[in-house]
Short mmCIF file of C-alpha atoms and ligand atoms in Angstrom, two decimals:
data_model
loop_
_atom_site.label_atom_id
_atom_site.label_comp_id
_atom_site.label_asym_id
_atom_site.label_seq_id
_atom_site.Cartn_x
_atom_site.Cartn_y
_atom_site.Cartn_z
CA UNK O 1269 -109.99 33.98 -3.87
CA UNK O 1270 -108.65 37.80 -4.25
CA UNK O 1271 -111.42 40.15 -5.81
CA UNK O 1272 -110.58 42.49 -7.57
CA UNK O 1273 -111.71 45.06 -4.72
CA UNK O 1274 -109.24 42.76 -2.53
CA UNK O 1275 -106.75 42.98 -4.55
CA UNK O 1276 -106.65 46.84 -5.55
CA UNK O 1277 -106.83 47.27 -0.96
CA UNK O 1278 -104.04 45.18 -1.02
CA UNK O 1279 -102.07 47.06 -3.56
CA UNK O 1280 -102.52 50.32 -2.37
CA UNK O 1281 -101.61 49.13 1.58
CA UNK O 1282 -98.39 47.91 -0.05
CA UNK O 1283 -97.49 50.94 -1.87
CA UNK O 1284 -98.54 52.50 0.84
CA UNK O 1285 -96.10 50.53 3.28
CA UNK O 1286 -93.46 51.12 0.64
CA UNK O 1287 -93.43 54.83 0.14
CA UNK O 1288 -93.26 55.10 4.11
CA UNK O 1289 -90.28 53.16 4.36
CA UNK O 1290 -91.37 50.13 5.65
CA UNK O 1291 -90.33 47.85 3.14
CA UNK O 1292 -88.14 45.31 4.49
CA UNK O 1293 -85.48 43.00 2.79
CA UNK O 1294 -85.99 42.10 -1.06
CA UNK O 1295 -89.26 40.46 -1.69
CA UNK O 1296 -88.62 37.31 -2.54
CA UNK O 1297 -91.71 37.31 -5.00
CA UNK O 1298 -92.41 39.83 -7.91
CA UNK O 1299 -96.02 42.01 -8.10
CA UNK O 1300 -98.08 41.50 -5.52
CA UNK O 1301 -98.48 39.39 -2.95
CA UNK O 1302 -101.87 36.72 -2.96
CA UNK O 1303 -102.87 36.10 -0.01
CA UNK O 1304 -103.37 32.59 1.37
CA UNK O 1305 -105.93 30.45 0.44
CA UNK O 1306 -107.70 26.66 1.12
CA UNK O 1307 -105.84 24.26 -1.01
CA UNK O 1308 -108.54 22.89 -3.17
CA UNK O 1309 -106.20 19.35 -4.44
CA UNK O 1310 -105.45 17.41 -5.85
CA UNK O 1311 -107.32 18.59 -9.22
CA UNK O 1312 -106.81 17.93 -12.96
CA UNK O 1313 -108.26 19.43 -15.63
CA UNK O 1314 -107.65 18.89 -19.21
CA UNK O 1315 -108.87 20.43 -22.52
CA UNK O 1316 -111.71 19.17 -24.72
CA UNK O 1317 -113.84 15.99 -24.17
CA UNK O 1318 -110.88 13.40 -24.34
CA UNK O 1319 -109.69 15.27 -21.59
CA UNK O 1320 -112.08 13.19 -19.48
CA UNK O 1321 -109.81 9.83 -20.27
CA UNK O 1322 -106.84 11.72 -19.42
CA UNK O 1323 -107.89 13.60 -16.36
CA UNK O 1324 -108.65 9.88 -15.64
CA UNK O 1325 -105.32 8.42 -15.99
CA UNK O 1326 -103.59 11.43 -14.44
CA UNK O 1327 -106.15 11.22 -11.44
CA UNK O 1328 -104.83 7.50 -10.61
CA UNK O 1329 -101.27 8.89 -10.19
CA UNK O 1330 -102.84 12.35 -8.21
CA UNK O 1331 -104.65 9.95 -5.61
CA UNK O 1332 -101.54 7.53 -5.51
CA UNK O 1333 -99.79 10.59 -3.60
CA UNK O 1334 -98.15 10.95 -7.21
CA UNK O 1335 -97.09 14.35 -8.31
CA UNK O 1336 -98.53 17.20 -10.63
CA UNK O 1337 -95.84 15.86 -13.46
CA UNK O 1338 -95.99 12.52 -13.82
CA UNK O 1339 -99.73 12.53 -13.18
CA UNK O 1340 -99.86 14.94 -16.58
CA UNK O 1341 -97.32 12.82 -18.28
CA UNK O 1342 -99.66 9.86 -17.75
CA UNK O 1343 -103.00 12.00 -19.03
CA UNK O 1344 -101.30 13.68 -21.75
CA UNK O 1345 -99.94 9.75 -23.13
CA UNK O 1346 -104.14 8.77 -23.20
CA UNK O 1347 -104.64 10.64 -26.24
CA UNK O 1348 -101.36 10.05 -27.94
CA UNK O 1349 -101.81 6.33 -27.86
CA UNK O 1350 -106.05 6.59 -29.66
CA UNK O 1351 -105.85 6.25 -33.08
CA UNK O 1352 -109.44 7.41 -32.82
CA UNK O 1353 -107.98 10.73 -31.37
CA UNK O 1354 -106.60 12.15 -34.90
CA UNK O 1355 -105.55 15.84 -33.62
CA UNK O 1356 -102.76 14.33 -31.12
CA UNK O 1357 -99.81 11.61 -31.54
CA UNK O 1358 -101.07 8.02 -33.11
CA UNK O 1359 -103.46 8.63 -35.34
CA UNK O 1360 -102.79 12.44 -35.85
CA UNK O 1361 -103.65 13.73 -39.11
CA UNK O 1362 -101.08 14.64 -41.29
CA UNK O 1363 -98.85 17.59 -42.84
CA UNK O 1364 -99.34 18.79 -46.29
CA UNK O 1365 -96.93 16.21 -47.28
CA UNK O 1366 -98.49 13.44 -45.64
CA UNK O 1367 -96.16 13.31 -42.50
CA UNK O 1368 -97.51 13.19 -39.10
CA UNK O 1369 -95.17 16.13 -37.01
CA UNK O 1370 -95.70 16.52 -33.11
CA UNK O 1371 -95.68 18.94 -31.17
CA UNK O 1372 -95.59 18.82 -27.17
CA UNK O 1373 -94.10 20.43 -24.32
CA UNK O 1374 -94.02 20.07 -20.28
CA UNK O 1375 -93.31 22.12 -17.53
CA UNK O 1376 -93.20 21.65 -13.53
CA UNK O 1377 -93.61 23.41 -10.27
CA UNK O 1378 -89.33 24.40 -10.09
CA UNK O 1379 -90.02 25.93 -13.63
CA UNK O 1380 -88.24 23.18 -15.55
CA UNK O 1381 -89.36 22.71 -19.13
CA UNK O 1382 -89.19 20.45 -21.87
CA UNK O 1383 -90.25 20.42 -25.59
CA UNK O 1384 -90.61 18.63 -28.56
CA UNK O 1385 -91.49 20.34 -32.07
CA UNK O 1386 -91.91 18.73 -35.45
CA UNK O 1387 -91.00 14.76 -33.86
CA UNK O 1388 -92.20 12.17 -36.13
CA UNK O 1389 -92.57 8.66 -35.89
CA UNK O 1390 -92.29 8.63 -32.38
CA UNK O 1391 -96.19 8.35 -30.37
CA UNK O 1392 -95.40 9.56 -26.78
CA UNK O 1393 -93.96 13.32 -27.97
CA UNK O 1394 -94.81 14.46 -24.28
CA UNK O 1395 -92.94 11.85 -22.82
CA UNK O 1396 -89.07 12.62 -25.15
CA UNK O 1397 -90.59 16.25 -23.90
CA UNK O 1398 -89.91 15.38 -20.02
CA UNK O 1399 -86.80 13.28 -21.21
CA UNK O 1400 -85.37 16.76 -23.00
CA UNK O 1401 -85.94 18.66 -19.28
CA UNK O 1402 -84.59 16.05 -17.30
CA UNK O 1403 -81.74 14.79 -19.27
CA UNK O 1404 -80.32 17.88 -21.66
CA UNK O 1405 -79.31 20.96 -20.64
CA UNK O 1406 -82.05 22.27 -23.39
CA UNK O 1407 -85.50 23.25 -23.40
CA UNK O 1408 -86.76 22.08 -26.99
CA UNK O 1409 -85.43 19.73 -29.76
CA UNK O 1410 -86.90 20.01 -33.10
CA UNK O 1411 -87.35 17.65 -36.32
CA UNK O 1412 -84.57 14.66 -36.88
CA UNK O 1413 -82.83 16.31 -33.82
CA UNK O 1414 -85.52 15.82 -32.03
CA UNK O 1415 -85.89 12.01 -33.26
CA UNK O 1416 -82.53 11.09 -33.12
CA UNK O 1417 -82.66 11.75 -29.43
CA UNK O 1418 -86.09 9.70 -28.46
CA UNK O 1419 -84.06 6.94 -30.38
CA UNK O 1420 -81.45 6.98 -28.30
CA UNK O 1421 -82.91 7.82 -25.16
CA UNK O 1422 -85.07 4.17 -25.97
CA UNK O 1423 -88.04 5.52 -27.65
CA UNK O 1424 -89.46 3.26 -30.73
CA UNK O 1425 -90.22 4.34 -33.99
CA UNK O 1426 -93.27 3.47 -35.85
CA UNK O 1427 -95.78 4.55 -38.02
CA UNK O 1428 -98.11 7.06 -36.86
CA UNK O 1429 -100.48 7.48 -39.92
CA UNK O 1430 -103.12 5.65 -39.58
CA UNK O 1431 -105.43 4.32 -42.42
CA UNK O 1432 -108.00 6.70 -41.50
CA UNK O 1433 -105.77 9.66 -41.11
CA UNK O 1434 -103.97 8.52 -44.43
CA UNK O 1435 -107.67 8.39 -46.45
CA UNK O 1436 -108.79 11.73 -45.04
CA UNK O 1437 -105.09 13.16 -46.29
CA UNK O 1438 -105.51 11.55 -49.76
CA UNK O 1439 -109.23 13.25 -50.12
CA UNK O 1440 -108.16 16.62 -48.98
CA UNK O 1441 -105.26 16.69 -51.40
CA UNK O 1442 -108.33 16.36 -54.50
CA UNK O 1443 -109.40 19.75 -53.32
CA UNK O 1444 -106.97 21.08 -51.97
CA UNK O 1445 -104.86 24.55 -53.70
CA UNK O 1446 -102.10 25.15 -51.75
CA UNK O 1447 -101.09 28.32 -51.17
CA UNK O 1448 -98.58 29.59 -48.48
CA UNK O 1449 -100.97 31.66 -47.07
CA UNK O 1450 -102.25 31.59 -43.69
CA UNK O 1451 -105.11 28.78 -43.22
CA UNK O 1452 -105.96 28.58 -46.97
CA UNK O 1453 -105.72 24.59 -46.00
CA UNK O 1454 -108.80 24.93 -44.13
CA UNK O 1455 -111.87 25.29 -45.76
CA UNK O 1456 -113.38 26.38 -42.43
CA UNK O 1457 -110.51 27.42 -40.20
CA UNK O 1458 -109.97 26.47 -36.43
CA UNK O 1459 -113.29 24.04 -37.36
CA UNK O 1460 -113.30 20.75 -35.33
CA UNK O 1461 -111.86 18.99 -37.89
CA UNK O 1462 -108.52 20.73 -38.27
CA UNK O 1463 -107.43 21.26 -34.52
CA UNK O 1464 -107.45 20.06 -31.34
CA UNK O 1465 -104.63 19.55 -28.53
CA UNK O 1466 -104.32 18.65 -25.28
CA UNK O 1467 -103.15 20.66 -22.79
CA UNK O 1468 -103.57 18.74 -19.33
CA UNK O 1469 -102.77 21.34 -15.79
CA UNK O 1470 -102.58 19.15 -12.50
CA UNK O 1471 -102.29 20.56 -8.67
CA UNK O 1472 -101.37 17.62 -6.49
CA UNK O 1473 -101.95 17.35 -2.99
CA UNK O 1474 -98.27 18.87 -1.95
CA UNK O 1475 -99.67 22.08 -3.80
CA UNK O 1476 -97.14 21.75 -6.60
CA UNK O 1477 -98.48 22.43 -10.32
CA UNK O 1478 -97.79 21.15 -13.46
CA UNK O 1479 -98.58 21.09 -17.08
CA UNK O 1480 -98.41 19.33 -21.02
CA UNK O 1481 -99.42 19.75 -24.15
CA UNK O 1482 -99.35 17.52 -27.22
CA UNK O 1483 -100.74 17.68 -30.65
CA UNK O 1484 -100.45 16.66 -34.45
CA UNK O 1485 -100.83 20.20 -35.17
CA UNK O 1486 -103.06 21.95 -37.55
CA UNK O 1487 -104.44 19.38 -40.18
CA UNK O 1488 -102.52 19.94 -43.38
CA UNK O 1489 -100.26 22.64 -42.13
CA UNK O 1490 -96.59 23.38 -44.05
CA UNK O 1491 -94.54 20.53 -43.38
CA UNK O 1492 -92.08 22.19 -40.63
CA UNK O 1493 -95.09 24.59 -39.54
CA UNK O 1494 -94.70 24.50 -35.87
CA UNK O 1495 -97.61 25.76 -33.68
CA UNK O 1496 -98.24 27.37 -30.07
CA UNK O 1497 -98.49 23.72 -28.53
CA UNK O 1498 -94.70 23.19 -27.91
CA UNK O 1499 -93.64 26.68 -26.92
CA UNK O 1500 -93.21 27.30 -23.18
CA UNK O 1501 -95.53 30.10 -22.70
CA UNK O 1502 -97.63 30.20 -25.81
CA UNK O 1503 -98.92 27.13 -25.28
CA UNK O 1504 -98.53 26.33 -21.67
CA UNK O 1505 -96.96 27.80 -18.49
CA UNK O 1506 -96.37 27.04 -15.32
CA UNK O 1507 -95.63 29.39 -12.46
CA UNK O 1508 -96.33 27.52 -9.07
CA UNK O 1509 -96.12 30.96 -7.19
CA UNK O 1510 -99.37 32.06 -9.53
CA UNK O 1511 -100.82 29.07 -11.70
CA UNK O 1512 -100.49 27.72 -14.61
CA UNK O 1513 -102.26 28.04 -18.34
CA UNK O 1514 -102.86 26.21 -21.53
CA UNK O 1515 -104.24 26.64 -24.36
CA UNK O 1516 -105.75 25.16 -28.18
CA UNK O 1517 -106.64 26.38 -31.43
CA UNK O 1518 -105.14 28.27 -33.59
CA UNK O 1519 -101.54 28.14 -32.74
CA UNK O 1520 -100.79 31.05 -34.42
CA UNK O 1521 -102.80 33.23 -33.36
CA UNK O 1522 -101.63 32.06 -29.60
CA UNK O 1523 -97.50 32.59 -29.86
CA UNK O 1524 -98.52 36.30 -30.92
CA UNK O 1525 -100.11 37.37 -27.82
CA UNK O 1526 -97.37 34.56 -25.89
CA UNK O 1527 -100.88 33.63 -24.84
CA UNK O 1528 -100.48 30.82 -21.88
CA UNK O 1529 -97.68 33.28 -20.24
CA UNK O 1530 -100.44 36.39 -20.31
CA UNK O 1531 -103.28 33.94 -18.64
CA UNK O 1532 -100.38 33.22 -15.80
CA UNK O 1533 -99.45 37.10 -15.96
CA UNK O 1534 -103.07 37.68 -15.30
CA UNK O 1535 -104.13 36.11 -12.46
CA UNK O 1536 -100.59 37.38 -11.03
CA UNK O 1537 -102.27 40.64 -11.28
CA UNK O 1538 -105.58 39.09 -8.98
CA UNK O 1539 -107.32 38.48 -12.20
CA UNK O 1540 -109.59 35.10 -11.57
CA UNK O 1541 -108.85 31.93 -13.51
CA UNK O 1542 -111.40 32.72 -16.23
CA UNK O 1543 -111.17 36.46 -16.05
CA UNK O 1544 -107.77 36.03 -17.00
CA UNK O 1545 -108.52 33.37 -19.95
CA UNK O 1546 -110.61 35.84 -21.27
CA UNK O 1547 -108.62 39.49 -20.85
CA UNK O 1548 -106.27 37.16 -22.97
CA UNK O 1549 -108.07 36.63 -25.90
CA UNK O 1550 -109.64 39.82 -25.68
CA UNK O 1551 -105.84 41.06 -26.96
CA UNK O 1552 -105.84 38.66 -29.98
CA UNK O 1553 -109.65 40.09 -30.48
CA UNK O 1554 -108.13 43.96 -29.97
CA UNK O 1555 -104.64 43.03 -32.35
CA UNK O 1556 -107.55 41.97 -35.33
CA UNK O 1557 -111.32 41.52 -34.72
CA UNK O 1558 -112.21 40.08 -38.07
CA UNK O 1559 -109.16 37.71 -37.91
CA UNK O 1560 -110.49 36.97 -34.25
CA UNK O 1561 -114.14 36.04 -34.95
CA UNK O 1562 -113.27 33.82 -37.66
CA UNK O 1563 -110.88 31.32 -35.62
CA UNK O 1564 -111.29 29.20 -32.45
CA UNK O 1565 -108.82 29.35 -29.62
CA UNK O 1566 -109.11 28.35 -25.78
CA UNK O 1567 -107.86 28.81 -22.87
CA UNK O 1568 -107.32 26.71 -19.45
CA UNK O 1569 -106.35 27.89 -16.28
CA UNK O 1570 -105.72 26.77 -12.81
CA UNK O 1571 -104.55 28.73 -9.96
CA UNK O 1572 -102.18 27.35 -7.31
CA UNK O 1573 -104.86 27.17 -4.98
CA UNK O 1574 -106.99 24.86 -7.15
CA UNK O 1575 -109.73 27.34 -8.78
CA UNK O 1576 -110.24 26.95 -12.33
CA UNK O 1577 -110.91 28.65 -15.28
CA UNK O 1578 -111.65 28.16 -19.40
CA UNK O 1579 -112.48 30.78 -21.65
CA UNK O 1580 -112.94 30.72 -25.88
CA UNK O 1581 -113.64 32.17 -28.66
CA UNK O 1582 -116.01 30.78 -30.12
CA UNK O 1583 -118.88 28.46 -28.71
CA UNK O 1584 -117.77 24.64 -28.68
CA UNK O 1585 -115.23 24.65 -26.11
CA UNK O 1586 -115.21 22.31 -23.59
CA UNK O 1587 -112.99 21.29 -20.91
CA UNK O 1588 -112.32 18.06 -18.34
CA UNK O 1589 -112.48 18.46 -14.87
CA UNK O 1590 -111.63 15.97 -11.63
CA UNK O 1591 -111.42 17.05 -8.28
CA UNK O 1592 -112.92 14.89 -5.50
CA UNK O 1593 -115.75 13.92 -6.18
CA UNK O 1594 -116.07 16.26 -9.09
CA UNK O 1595 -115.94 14.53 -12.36
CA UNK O 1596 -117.58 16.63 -15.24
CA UNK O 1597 -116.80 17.91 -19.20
CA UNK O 1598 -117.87 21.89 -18.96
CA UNK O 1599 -118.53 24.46 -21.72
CA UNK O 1600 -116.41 27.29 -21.63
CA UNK O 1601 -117.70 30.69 -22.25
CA UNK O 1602 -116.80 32.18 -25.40
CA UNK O 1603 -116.77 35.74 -26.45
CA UNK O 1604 -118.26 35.89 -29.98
N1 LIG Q 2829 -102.94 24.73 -31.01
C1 LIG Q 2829 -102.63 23.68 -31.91
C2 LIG Q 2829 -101.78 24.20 -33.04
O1 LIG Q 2829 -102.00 25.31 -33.48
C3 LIG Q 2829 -103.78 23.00 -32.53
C4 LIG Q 2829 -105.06 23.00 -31.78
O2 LIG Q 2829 -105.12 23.15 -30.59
O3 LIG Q 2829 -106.09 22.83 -32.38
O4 LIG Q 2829 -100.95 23.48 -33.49
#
């Protein structure tokens, strides 16, 4: 692990090198160079407490000598398919409107990325995610677009709103005055009850890293209203040369500070996992303090050597871990 004394030695004995000319060919890597470090994989770690069913899915492919992405595939598809889980895929709660929209996304160690935004009626949005990176020359479909191409790529459609998530919906809309303002749907915003995502970062045991995240999306957001989930770098990121990042809460507040991408940026710079979680939201906190203490968001890092990281907002974080023998749900730090 670089410390931050480490890491300003090294950067000064490089610059150092450099301005006596004895830089050598291009470097093939940008900023500077981490040193080498004991391989702590496979590991999977996954946001929130159903993150424990999914790091458990995703652990059977890590152990099977399966790789980073289809072990986070398979953990990010655990939540999708609970109707009990009603912040991500079946089950979800709905839009304004009464419409379940997904969002997810997926990236892997080469830097290949897929997305889905606004997909309804289809359960496993990570999974027409990966099918969008491997089989399109795109990165993200969106909407009817996005559902005409699950259909034809053998997806089913059905029905994600469940009785519960359809009761909930009907009580809200009692109380509810809509206004296009930001969070005036919430009555307590970024509370349990209106978010939640999973964002799922493996390391398998080659040293390649990957990542997903899939949600439903704020609870009675604009119909259309996309979040921070799907985007490739607010959401998630995946850099196998550094580490990779994701986060949850309010998405909003996330895709302004391209949140997942910073964390990444961050520990490029020798930050440590949760150093870097933090120095991230400490933007969003600098951009609009009163904004920030009223919200949750979180963030989840892992570095490509296997050391981890969380850091919130608020208290009531918590995160999934499995590594080895390791098998635990942790509370993240929080700054307020
Ligand atoms: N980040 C997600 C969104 O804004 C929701 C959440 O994580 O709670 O759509």
């Amino acid at each position: 692990m670089v410390d931050r004394r480490d890491f300003l030695r090294l950067s000064a004995l490089s610059s150092a090198a450099a301005l006596a000319g004895c830089a050598t060919a291009a470097a093939d890597k940008e900023g500077p160079s981490l040193p080498a470090r004991k391989l702590n994989a496979p590991v999977v770690i996954s946001t929130w407490d159903f993150g424990k069913a999914a790091n458990a899915s995703a652990w059977g492919v890590l152990v099977g000598s399966g790789s980073a992405l289809d072990a986070v595939e398979a953990g990010a598809r655990v939540p999708e398919a609970d109707p009990g889980n009603q912040s991500v895929g079946y089950g979800g709660r709905p839009d304004r409107d009464g419409r379940v929209t997904l969002d997810a996304c997926i990236m892997d160690a080469k830097g290949r990325c897929g997305s889905v935004a606004a997909l309804e009626q289809v359960m496993h949005a990570v999974s027409v995610a990966r099918a969008v990176m491997e089989k399109t020359p795109h990165v993200m479909l969106v909407g009817d677009g996005a559902l005409q191409f699950a259909l034809a790529n053998g997806f089913e459609k059905q029905e994600l709103l469940t009785e519960q998530s359809r009761m909930e919906w009907e009580e809200w809309l009692k109380t509810a005055h809509y206004a296009p303002v930001r969070n005036i749907e919430n009555s307590t915003p970024g509370n349990a009850k209106d978010h939640d995502t999973i964002g799922i970062l493996a390391l398998d045991a080659t040293g390649d890293l990957a990542g997903a995240c899939t949600t439903s999306g704020m609870a009675y957001k604009l119909h259309g209203r996309v979040g921070d989930s799907p985007i490739i770098g607010a959401g998630l990121f995946v850099d196998n040369e550094v580490g990779a990042a994701t986060s949850t809460g309010v998405g909003e507040e996330v895709v302004r500070i391209a949140g997942s991408h910073t964390v990444v940026e961050l520990m490029r710079q020798g930050f440590a996992p949760e150093e870097a979680c933090k120095a991230a939201l400490e933007r969003a906190v600098r951009r609009d303090p009163a904004y920030a203490k009223s919200i949750q968001v979180g963030f989840l890092a892992l570095r490509r050597d296997g050391a981890i990281g969380a850091y919130a907002m608020q208290e009531g974080f918590t995160y999934a871990v499995k590594s080895g023998s390791r098998e635990e749900l942790v509370a993240a730090k929080h700054i307020f």
